[in-house]
Amino acid sequence: MITPKENNKLIYFMENDIAERDVTTELLEERECVAEIKAKEEATIAGLDEAELCFEYFGVQVKRLVEEGSRVREGATVMALKGSNKGILQAERTALNMMSRMSGVASLCAKARELAEGSNVRIALTRKTIPGFNEFDKKSAIIAGIDPHRFNLSDMVLLKDNHLKFFKSVKEAVRKAKKESSFSKKIEVEAKNKGKALKAAEECPDIIMLDNFSVRDAGQTIKEIRAMNKKVLIECSGGIDLNNLKSYIELKPDIVSLGFLTKSARGIDFSLNIK
Amino acid sequence: MITPKENNKLIYFMENDIAERDVTTELLEERECVAEIKAKEEATIAGLDEAELCFEYFGVQVKRLVEEGSRVREGATVMALKGSNKGILQAERTALNMMSRMSGVASLCAKARELAEGSNVRIALTRKTIPGFNEFDKKSAIIAGIDPHRFNLSDMVLLKDNHLKFFKSVKEAVRKAKKESSFSKKIEVEAKNKGKALKAAEECPDIIMLDNFSVRDAGQTIKEIRAMNKKVLIECSGGIDLNNLKSYIELKPDIVSLGFLTKSARGIDFSLNIK
Amino acid sequence: MITPKENNKLIYFMENDIAERDVTTELLEERECVAEIKAKEEATIAGLDEAELCFEYFGVQVKRLVEEGSRVREGATVMALKGSNKGILQAERTALNMMSRMSGVASLCAKARELAEGSNVRIALTRKTIPGFNEFDKKSAIIAGIDPHRFNLSDMVLLKDNHLKFFKSVKEAVRKAKKESSFSKKIEVEAKNKGKALKAAEECPDIIMLDNFSVRDAGQTIKEIRAMNKKVLIECSGGIDLNNLKSYIELKPDIVSLGFLTKSARGIDFSLNIK
Amino acid sequence: MITPKENNKLIYFMENDIAERDVTTELLEERECVAEIKAKEEATIAGLDEAELCFEYFGVQVKRLVEEGSRVREGATVMALKGSNKGILQAERTALNMMSRMSGVASLCAKARELAEGSNVRIALTRKTIPGFNEFDKKSAIIAGIDPHRFNLSDMVLLKDNHLKFFKSVKEAVRKAKKESSFSKKIEVEAKNKGKALKAAEECPDIIMLDNFSVRDAGQTIKEIRAMNKKVLIECSGGIDLNNLKSYIELKPDIVSLGFLTKSARGIDFSLNIK
Amino acid sequence: MITPKENNKLIYFMENDIAERDVTTELLEERECVAEIKAKEEATIAGLDEAELCFEYFGVQVKRLVEEGSRVREGATVMALKGSNKGILQAERTALNMMSRMSGVASLCAKARELAEGSNVRIALTRKTIPGFNEFDKKSAIIAGIDPHRFNLSDMVLLKDNHLKFFKSVKEAVRKAKKESSFSKKIEVEAKNKGKALKAAEECPDIIMLDNFSVRDAGQTIKEIRAMNKKVLIECSGGIDLNNLKSYIELKPDIVSLGFLTKSARGIDFSLNIK
Amino acid sequence: MITPKENNKLIYFMENDIAERDVTTELLEERECVAEIKAKEEATIAGLDEAELCFEYFGVQVKRLVEEGSRVREGATVMALKGSNKGILQAERTALNMMSRMSGVASLCAKARELAEGSNVRIALTRKTIPGFNEFDKKSAIIAGIDPHRFNLSDMVLLKDNHLKFFKSVKEAVRKAKKESSFSKKIEVEAKNKGKALKAAEECPDIIMLDNFSVRDAGQTIKEIRAMNKKVLIECSGGIDLNNLKSYIELKPDIVSLGFLTKSARGIDFSLNIK
């Protein structure tokens, strides 16, 4: 499902790529043809909706051969196309770049999700996404079974260390947030060490983020928070990647979030071949 | 230097990130403060112009402590800020995400450029960039001394395999391109094997791209093309990464282009700390 | 504080009002002048930030004589202007229309808030706002001490009756929401009668909305929910206006939301007088 | 009939309301369904074109059960829908908010028009509309048989008191307007009292606006203007609402304009019910 | 005076011209410099506001040496610039193209206005302007003392032959227009011959357009209309250029409009020289 | 073929022309009708794609009776329309203005191309186009067989006199360009006299532009450049129009470019007649 905002962005992306005119494609006679898109490496697929919109903009018919979120092997054909050679060639790069980045994020997310399988820990993104591409990064994560976390600054109250410096105490900050923020928003507090985390827990925010805690400190802190406050959700974040993710999951926080999943995602290679 | 197009995009990126309102920052009293941005890992820095524009949009004064393209160590302070806490906190994420992606691309590009040092081979990007972020990916490469290659489909004639299928021969294709395309555009032809490359070379396009050639085949083909046509530029592309780049450079083509540099770039971690 | 999105909208609003050219103002010699904006009726003031931006776009200096959210009497001067007559006259109508609608919403909200004073009940808007003007309607409410409720469909999960029809039971719906929605979002369930509300309460969503309950039914339902589930927030909504708001407040739900506050807000009359 | 400008605005309105993604609707299985929209109170209907565009954007088929401008009773079904539950639910709020505001304006306008029936007096809006929603407010009035007055500052010359301060006399102002403005624009002059109105009438503008005149003063002034100048149209404006409108109509000016019709319009309640 | 709409368009024009990046200017060291803009041919100058905005966007200081609408000789220096070489060079082409087209229209308009001097006939444009450039074409005409005529379809009722085909008679059409159109709009009727013009005159529209009348027929028709209806304005249009304009002026219609003034305007040559 | 950028511009052009609402067309009953568009003068036709898009936006069916680039006589019917009278009338002016300007440019270009027939000289535009209309001016030229030259500042390196002032020598400039610009861009150098042209030729840029050379000087310079450098393309530009074009062509440069073709193009008259 493509939102109106995504729809407008995708057309703008093509406008950027085609620019004044496709000086190569205009040399061709227009002809009907068929084409296939293949994954050139193993991947968790995302971006099919987006690629489809690009091709359909030019009247090209699209048949999906795999579903969003499915795992495919190297060489798998993921999409079949039928339509004007000029349409296919003009949409090609935007469509493939969408699939490349989105499947790249989805593939890394899928690995993280696998590490969490069997646990009740939720793996989440952060807001460390590509500017202007944020909703597509988030969507790729969702497709791969990962929690998108907040989309933007309007979505949730998250009192980070830089915010807390302007309050007398975390107590004052959380109380102000509870009083002045909408009931419809959750309130999360970032803590830099166990002491601060426990202080925060006393004020019962919805979520406490243990930021940049070592596995050991995180473990101890989670235990102590659980002892005093059963309701608050605990999120581990900061410096986590696929190497140490498992250790954090084993501490059974509610959420582990990784900037790594978007920051370190590599694009997946796809190729489009006209037959 | 920020173009009008980049300026509008950056404001739109902030519009996307702040969305309806920053529900956390609005809890703060407005106060003047100072802050610093640090690189949390070694990096080639790019995105300072972009970050500066974000902060200045909110009236925050920016002092750069390093230059675009400079190599910094882990922990280096790259930018000092002075202004409203609310302004700094609203611009923070967009500014840091710009620096993260752009420095990530620049850092990978810098490694590729180093491998080419001492040779006359030019290292280039491809069009495998993030949709909507293309000019920033290209700019990051330029900052790191890498050739951006064409920006979009309007920039150069590049007859790829998928285009050539609609011509009787590469000869017909190049001749048509020379006749119908603007003299202001270069003409490049993609070849999938030595035979096709030599056929292409006979037609004297500006550039021949050896696509997905093994090092060995590329070497042989370059030699034969040089023997018959001294003027045509030769570009190696397809399946090249930092591991095999050196081998391609040693063949002394004119250009080696790598989708790898944008597709596999990892974001660099930066942190903003209000004092 | 004006967000980038609001800033762009305000300039667009002026673009709409001035259109091709202000055919009256262009007949004037340009001169420096001073002007005043007065409230022609008692009001809770909102929209000063927005009016200021409009005038400053044309280089007009603005001095506020009252604060956002203050209550003023009929005839009160709320803003003093100094600058070009042409600038003042071109910005006038957009600035005044912003203040009129925003103060209208704020004034009605202020009345609702007064009725809730002394209680712990939070009064909230709904999403029944003017399309394209939603963030300004919400902001007016916030200025008047009213909870904006969710801004848009991305903000919170709210399972309304029309959604529940596509689930086997409210149980299935809430469980799916808890499992698939981001931990960063609250989950609210709308209930049409006591039986459904109690069923919903069993599933522990964050909030239960009693939709279109009579005061009597609402009272009974709140009592029973509180008995079984102390944590869930209870929101009364539907058919509530200033006449019956007090009765709902007395039931001590957590939230009472009123579409009335935006749907029935009358614009406040302001006049701008050049001296 | 929807103009290109209105079309783009409506899609933008939905983009604002859906924002990143509809986090509730995405929990549903997609299914075909039928739904109905009912008026929950008596109303003059407007906004059907706009609602239809919203639903059709998502592929939902629309059948109108009443016409734009028709008067319906409480409970009347105005529109039947058939299509994807997801489409219906995503378009719902924007569609209903359009109908609510537009029917609200139309309903108030219809009351004003009824008071004028049997007379030749034309009832008109002013420019006191919601910023960004101006064309829809105007369209609602037209649907209800009310004159929209000028749409924007480019539409007509209207020399208000604030403009006249920069001329030596109304004579100078009108003469300058006649000389310098396009023949395609009408010229109207606002007068604050009888003396000024008569001075204005001597210069034969197309229209004289009696601004904030008591019924008595207006009556006397109309008589005197008619005696000296049969061609000039006379508009009464300022401080007129449904209570005193009839008295002004009885004075037989050509036009009575009321900011009241847009400023005081209450939104009409509509509900959408999926069966 | 630049409207918000014009301001946004001008920035967009520069965005179009600079596109991804100015690949020539970026080769330069940034330096302060001074430059001059000269008219390379005699011209009536327009577009100074627009050029100024372009340069100031890049922080370049502008000093005007002539006024909008002034007549300059070949070689006259019209603007002096001081600022960054990079800013001047990036704004140059858009600024000069604005001045070229706008001065071109103004120069042709000035010639038409001279032919009308001493008469009371008003010379006007039509809507035959460059799409997307309409307000600038109209503004150029105004600067040269020419009536812009209506800006767009929203500005005035103009019943052309193609509209009249859908009415039983011109009588029905004008009566419908008078009844249903806003009092704020003028009503004009196009007539193809004397008979139709006289029929139209009986209905007293505000303006009658004699479309494509020979000078002789126009003269006779004007006489007969004046005899029966002193108030209606008469506009001659269609097939008029600088060769026959004088003959139409001598017939003393109220307006003569010429598509010729925008359709046949040649751009004026300007050059920018950095010292 | 219409690009996404052109598509969006065309809709925006119609939005500008229709503005708030077409106050004339809305007086008509909606009816199906047929119409024809005729050329009122001999012309080389361009703009059919654009006109078609305008009409199809309103659901009007279009049948082309001539092809883009064909030469038609005065009175030729170029397009037949079938659809709603309201749709045809709302799209009419934008469609006709597109065809008028585009055919005007194409007609002038066709004349230039004819003068070059039999030679190998390529006739080209410059960047002296209408701001915001640049791609349509370029496209008109292409349709008429003329080289569009670079589209914008991002397209090619063109070191003009104003750029060269910031280098020690043309040698330094070209070397820097060759080193720092992308291999995908051509490099052109403007020379003001023979001496400079020969200096430039020594550096082997892709193209040398002889700017404002007399025919005699150009002839001599071309000869000398050819003697020393067979590869460099030579472009004559500056002060060339249809009167002296032939003389420049006879010198056998590679390219002759004329700002004249866009600056001096007159719009072609088309009329739309509903039957």
Coordinates of N, CA and C in Angstrom, one line a residue, chain F residues 94-220:
Chain F
T94 N -4.3 26.9 -22.3 CA -3.0 26.4 -22.0 C -2.5 25.5 -23.2
A95 N -3.4 24.7 -23.7 CA -3.0 23.9 -24.9 C -2.6 24.7 -26.0
L96 N -3.4 25.7 -26.4 CA -3.0 26.6 -27.5 C -1.8 27.4 -27.3
N97 N -1.6 27.9 -26.1 CA -0.4 28.7 -25.8 C 0.8 27.8 -25.9
M98 N 0.7 26.5 -25.5 CA 1.8 25.6 -25.6 C 2.2 25.4 -27.1
M99 N 1.1 25.1 -27.9 CA 1.3 24.9 -29.3 C 1.9 26.2 -30.0
S100 N 1.4 27.3 -29.5 CA 1.8 28.6 -30.2 C 3.3 28.8 -30.0
R101 N 3.7 28.8 -28.7 CA 5.2 29.1 -28.4 C 6.0 28.0 -29.1
M102 N 5.6 26.7 -28.8 CA 6.5 25.6 -29.3 C 6.6 25.6 -30.8
S103 N 5.4 25.8 -31.5 CA 5.5 25.8 -32.9 C 6.2 27.0 -33.4
G104 N 6.2 28.1 -32.7 CA 6.9 29.3 -33.1 C 8.4 29.1 -33.0
V105 N 8.9 28.4 -32.0 CA 10.3 28.1 -31.9 C 10.6 27.1 -33.0
A106 N 9.8 26.1 -33.2 CA 10.0 25.0 -34.2 C 10.1 25.6 -35.6
S107 N 9.2 26.6 -35.8 CA 9.2 27.2 -37.2 C 10.4 27.9 -37.5
L108 N 10.9 28.7 -36.5 CA 12.1 29.5 -36.8 C 13.3 28.5 -36.9
C109 N 13.3 27.5 -36.1 CA 14.4 26.5 -36.1 C 14.4 25.7 -37.5
A110 N 13.2 25.5 -38.0 CA 13.1 24.8 -39.3 C 13.8 25.6 -40.4
K111 N 13.6 26.9 -40.3 CA 14.2 27.8 -41.3 C 15.7 27.7 -41.2
A112 N 16.2 27.7 -40.0 CA 17.6 27.6 -39.8 C 18.2 26.3 -40.3
R113 N 17.4 25.3 -40.0 CA 17.9 23.9 -40.4 C 18.0 23.8 -42.0
E114 N 17.0 24.4 -42.6 CA 17.0 24.4 -44.1 C 18.2 25.1 -44.7
L115 N 18.6 26.1 -44.0 CA 19.8 26.8 -44.5 C 21.1 26.0 -44.4
A116 N 21.0 25.0 -43.4 CA 22.2 24.2 -43.2 C 22.1 22.9 -44.0
E117 N 21.0 22.7 -44.7 CA 20.9 21.4 -45.4 C 22.0 21.3 -46.5
G118 N 22.5 20.0 -46.6 CA 23.6 19.8 -47.5 C 24.9 20.0 -46.9
S119 N 25.0 20.7 -45.8 CA 26.3 20.8 -45.1 C 26.3 19.8 -43.9
N120 N 27.5 19.7 -43.3 CA 27.6 18.9 -42.1 C 27.5 19.8 -40.8
V121 N 27.1 21.0 -41.0 CA 27.1 21.9 -39.8 C 25.8 21.7 -39.0
R122 N 26.0 21.7 -37.7 CA 24.9 21.4 -36.8 C 24.4 22.8 -36.3
I123 N 23.1 23.0 -36.4 CA 22.6 24.3 -35.9 C 22.1 24.0 -34.4
A124 N 22.4 24.9 -33.5 CA 22.0 24.7 -32.1 C 21.4 25.9 -31.5
L125 N 20.6 25.6 -30.4 CA 20.1 26.7 -29.6 C 21.2 27.2 -28.6
T126 N 20.8 28.1 -27.8 CA 21.7 28.5 -26.6 C 20.8 28.3 -25.4
R127 N 21.2 28.9 -24.3 CA 20.4 28.8 -23.1 C 19.5 30.1 -22.9
K128 N 19.4 30.8 -24.0 CA 18.5 32.0 -23.9 C 17.1 31.7 -24.2
T129 N 16.5 31.0 -23.2 CA 15.1 30.5 -23.4 C 14.3 31.2 -22.3
I130 N 13.0 30.9 -22.3 CA 12.1 31.5 -21.4 C 12.2 30.8 -20.0
P131 N 12.5 31.5 -18.9 CA 12.6 30.8 -17.6 C 11.3 30.0 -17.3
G132 N 11.5 28.8 -16.9 CA 10.4 27.9 -16.5 C 9.9 27.1 -17.8
F133 N 10.3 27.6 -18.9 CA 9.8 27.0 -20.2 C 11.0 26.3 -21.0
N134 N 12.1 26.3 -20.4 CA 13.3 25.9 -21.0 C 13.2 24.5 -21.7
E135 N 12.7 23.5 -21.0 CA 12.6 22.2 -21.6 C 11.7 22.2 -22.8
F136 N 10.7 23.0 -22.8 CA 9.8 23.0 -23.9 C 10.4 23.8 -25.1
D137 N 11.1 24.8 -24.8 CA 11.9 25.5 -25.9 C 12.9 24.5 -26.6
K138 N 13.6 23.8 -25.7 CA 14.6 22.8 -26.2 C 13.9 21.7 -27.1
K139 N 12.8 21.3 -26.5 CA 12.1 20.2 -27.2 C 11.6 20.6 -28.6
S140 N 11.1 21.9 -28.7 CA 10.6 22.4 -29.9 C 11.8 22.4 -31.0
A141 N 12.9 22.7 -30.5 CA 14.1 22.8 -31.4 C 14.4 21.3 -31.9
I142 N 14.4 20.4 -31.0 CA 14.7 19.0 -31.3 C 13.7 18.5 -32.4
I143 N 12.4 18.8 -32.1 CA 11.4 18.4 -33.1 C 11.7 19.0 -34.5
A144 N 12.3 20.2 -34.5 CA 12.6 20.8 -35.8 C 14.0 20.4 -36.3
G145 N 14.6 19.5 -35.7 CA 15.9 19.0 -36.2 C 17.1 19.9 -35.8
I146 N 16.9 20.6 -34.7 CA 18.0 21.5 -34.2 C 18.6 20.9 -32.9
D147 N 19.8 21.1 -32.8 CA 20.5 20.6 -31.5 C 20.1 21.5 -30.4
P148 N 19.7 20.9 -29.2 CA 19.3 21.7 -28.1 C 20.4 22.4 -27.4
H149 N 21.7 22.0 -27.6 CA 22.8 22.5 -26.8 C 22.6 22.1 -25.3
R150 N 23.4 22.6 -24.4 CA 23.2 22.1 -23.0 C 21.9 22.6 -22.5
F151 N 21.3 21.8 -21.6 CA 20.0 22.2 -21.0 C 20.1 23.2 -19.9
N152 N 21.2 23.0 -19.1 CA 21.4 23.8 -17.9 C 22.8 23.8 -17.5
L153 N 23.1 24.4 -16.4 CA 24.5 24.6 -16.0 C 25.2 23.3 -15.5
S154 N 24.4 22.2 -15.4 CA 24.9 21.0 -14.9 C 25.3 20.1 -16.0
D155 N 25.1 20.5 -17.3 CA 25.2 19.6 -18.4 C 26.5 19.5 -19.1
M156 N 27.3 20.6 -19.0 CA 28.6 20.6 -19.7 C 29.4 21.7 -19.1
V157 N 30.7 21.6 -19.2 CA 31.6 22.7 -18.7 C 31.7 23.7 -19.9
L158 N 31.3 24.9 -19.6 CA 31.5 25.9 -20.7 C 32.2 27.1 -20.0
L159 N 33.5 27.2 -20.3 CA 34.3 28.3 -19.7 C 34.1 29.6 -20.6
K160 N 33.3 30.5 -20.1 CA 33.1 31.7 -20.8 C 34.1 32.8 -20.4
D161 N 34.1 33.8 -21.1 CA 35.0 34.9 -20.7 C 34.9 35.3 -19.3
N162 N 33.7 35.4 -18.7 CA 33.6 35.8 -17.3 C 34.2 34.7 -16.4
H163 N 34.2 33.5 -16.8 CA 34.9 32.5 -16.0 C 36.4 32.6 -16.1
L164 N 36.9 32.8 -17.3 CA 38.3 32.8 -17.6 C 39.1 33.9 -16.9
K165 N 38.3 35.0 -16.5 CA 38.9 36.1 -15.8 C 39.5 35.6 -14.4
F166 N 39.0 34.5 -13.9 CA 39.4 34.0 -12.6 C 40.5 33.0 -12.7
F167 N 41.1 32.8 -13.9 CA 42.2 31.9 -14.1 C 43.4 32.7 -14.6
K168 N 44.6 32.2 -14.3 CA 45.8 32.9 -14.9 C 45.8 32.8 -16.4
S169 N 45.3 31.7 -16.9 CA 45.4 31.6 -18.4 C 44.3 30.5 -18.8
V170 N 44.0 30.5 -20.0 CA 43.1 29.5 -20.5 C 43.7 28.1 -20.3
K171 N 45.0 28.0 -20.4 CA 45.6 26.8 -20.1 C 45.3 26.2 -18.7
E172 N 45.5 27.1 -17.8 CA 45.2 26.7 -16.4 C 43.7 26.3 -16.3
A173 N 42.9 27.0 -16.9 CA 41.4 26.8 -16.8 C 41.1 25.4 -17.4
V174 N 41.5 25.2 -18.6 CA 41.2 23.9 -19.3 C 41.8 22.7 -18.5
R175 N 43.0 22.9 -18.1 CA 43.6 21.8 -17.3 C 42.9 21.5 -16.0
K176 N 42.5 22.5 -15.4 CA 41.7 22.3 -14.1 C 40.4 21.6 -14.5
A177 N 39.7 22.1 -15.5 CA 38.5 21.4 -15.9 C 38.7 20.0 -16.2
K178 N 39.7 19.7 -17.0 CA 40.0 18.3 -17.4 C 40.3 17.4 -16.1
K179 N 40.9 18.0 -15.2 CA 41.3 17.3 -14.0 C 40.1 17.1 -13.0
E180 N 39.3 18.2 -12.9 CA 38.3 18.1 -11.8 C 36.9 17.8 -12.3
S181 N 36.6 18.0 -13.5 CA 35.3 17.8 -14.0 C 35.1 16.3 -14.3
S182 N 33.9 15.9 -14.3 CA 33.6 14.5 -14.6 C 34.0 14.2 -16.0
F183 N 34.5 13.0 -16.2 CA 34.8 12.5 -17.6 C 33.5 12.5 -18.4
S184 N 32.4 12.5 -17.8 CA 31.1 12.4 -18.5 C 30.7 13.7 -19.1
K185 N 31.4 14.7 -18.8 CA 31.0 16.1 -19.3 C 32.0 16.5 -20.4
K186 N 31.5 17.1 -21.4 CA 32.4 17.8 -22.4 C 32.8 19.1 -21.8
I187 N 33.9 19.6 -22.4 CA 34.5 20.8 -21.9 C 34.6 21.8 -23.1
E188 N 34.0 22.9 -23.0 CA 34.0 23.9 -24.1 C 34.6 25.2 -23.5
V189 N 35.3 25.9 -24.4 CA 35.9 27.2 -24.1 C 35.5 28.2 -25.0
E190 N 35.1 29.3 -24.5 CA 34.7 30.5 -25.3 C 35.9 31.3 -25.6
A191 N 36.0 31.8 -26.8 CA 37.2 32.7 -27.1 C 36.6 33.9 -27.8
K192 N 37.2 35.0 -27.5 CA 36.7 36.3 -28.0 C 37.5 36.8 -29.2
N193 N 38.7 36.2 -29.5 CA 39.4 36.6 -30.7 C 40.3 35.4 -31.1
K194 N 40.9 35.5 -32.3 CA 41.7 34.4 -32.8 C 42.8 34.0 -31.9
G195 N 43.5 35.0 -31.3 CA 44.6 34.6 -30.5 C 44.2 33.7 -29.3
K196 N 43.1 34.1 -28.7 CA 42.6 33.3 -27.6 C 42.1 32.0 -28.1
A197 N 41.5 32.0 -29.2 CA 41.0 30.7 -29.7 C 42.1 29.7 -30.0
L198 N 43.2 30.2 -30.5 CA 44.3 29.3 -30.8 C 45.0 28.9 -29.5
K199 N 45.1 29.8 -28.5 CA 45.6 29.4 -27.2 C 44.7 28.2 -26.6
A200 N 43.4 28.4 -26.8 CA 42.5 27.4 -26.2 C 42.7 26.1 -27.0
A201 N 42.9 26.2 -28.3 CA 43.0 24.9 -29.1 C 44.2 24.1 -28.7
E202 N 45.3 24.8 -28.2 CA 46.4 24.1 -27.8 C 46.1 23.1 -26.6
E203 N 45.1 23.5 -25.8 CA 44.8 22.7 -24.6 C 43.8 21.6 -24.9
C204 N 43.4 21.5 -26.2 CA 42.5 20.4 -26.6 C 41.2 20.2 -25.7
P205 N 40.4 21.3 -25.6 CA 39.1 21.1 -25.0 C 38.2 20.3 -26.0
D206 N 37.1 19.9 -25.6 CA 36.2 19.2 -26.6 C 35.7 20.2 -27.7
I207 N 35.4 21.4 -27.3 CA 34.8 22.3 -28.2 C 35.4 23.7 -27.9
I208 N 35.5 24.5 -29.0 CA 35.9 25.9 -28.8 C 34.8 26.7 -29.4
M209 N 34.4 27.7 -28.7 CA 33.3 28.6 -29.2 C 33.9 29.9 -29.6
L210 N 33.7 30.2 -30.9 CA 34.2 31.5 -31.4 C 33.0 32.5 -31.2
D211 N 33.2 33.4 -30.2 CA 32.1 34.2 -29.8 C 32.1 35.6 -30.4
N212 N 31.1 35.9 -31.1 CA 31.0 37.2 -31.7 C 32.1 37.5 -32.7
F213 N 32.5 36.5 -33.4 CA 33.5 36.7 -34.5 C 32.8 37.2 -35.7
S214 N 33.5 38.1 -36.5 CA 33.0 38.4 -37.8 C 33.1 37.2 -38.7
V215 N 32.4 37.1 -39.8 CA 32.5 36.0 -40.7 C 34.0 35.8 -41.1
R216 N 34.6 36.9 -41.4 CA 36.0 36.8 -41.9 C 36.9 36.3 -40.8
D217 N 36.8 36.8 -39.6 CA 37.7 36.3 -38.5 C 37.4 34.9 -38.2
A218 N 36.1 34.5 -38.2 CA 35.8 33.2 -37.9 C 36.4 32.2 -38.9
G219 N 36.3 32.6 -40.2 CA 36.9 31.8 -41.3 C 38.4 31.5 -41.1
Q220 N 39.1 32.6 -40.8 CA 40.5 32.5 -40.6 C 40.8 31.6 -39.4

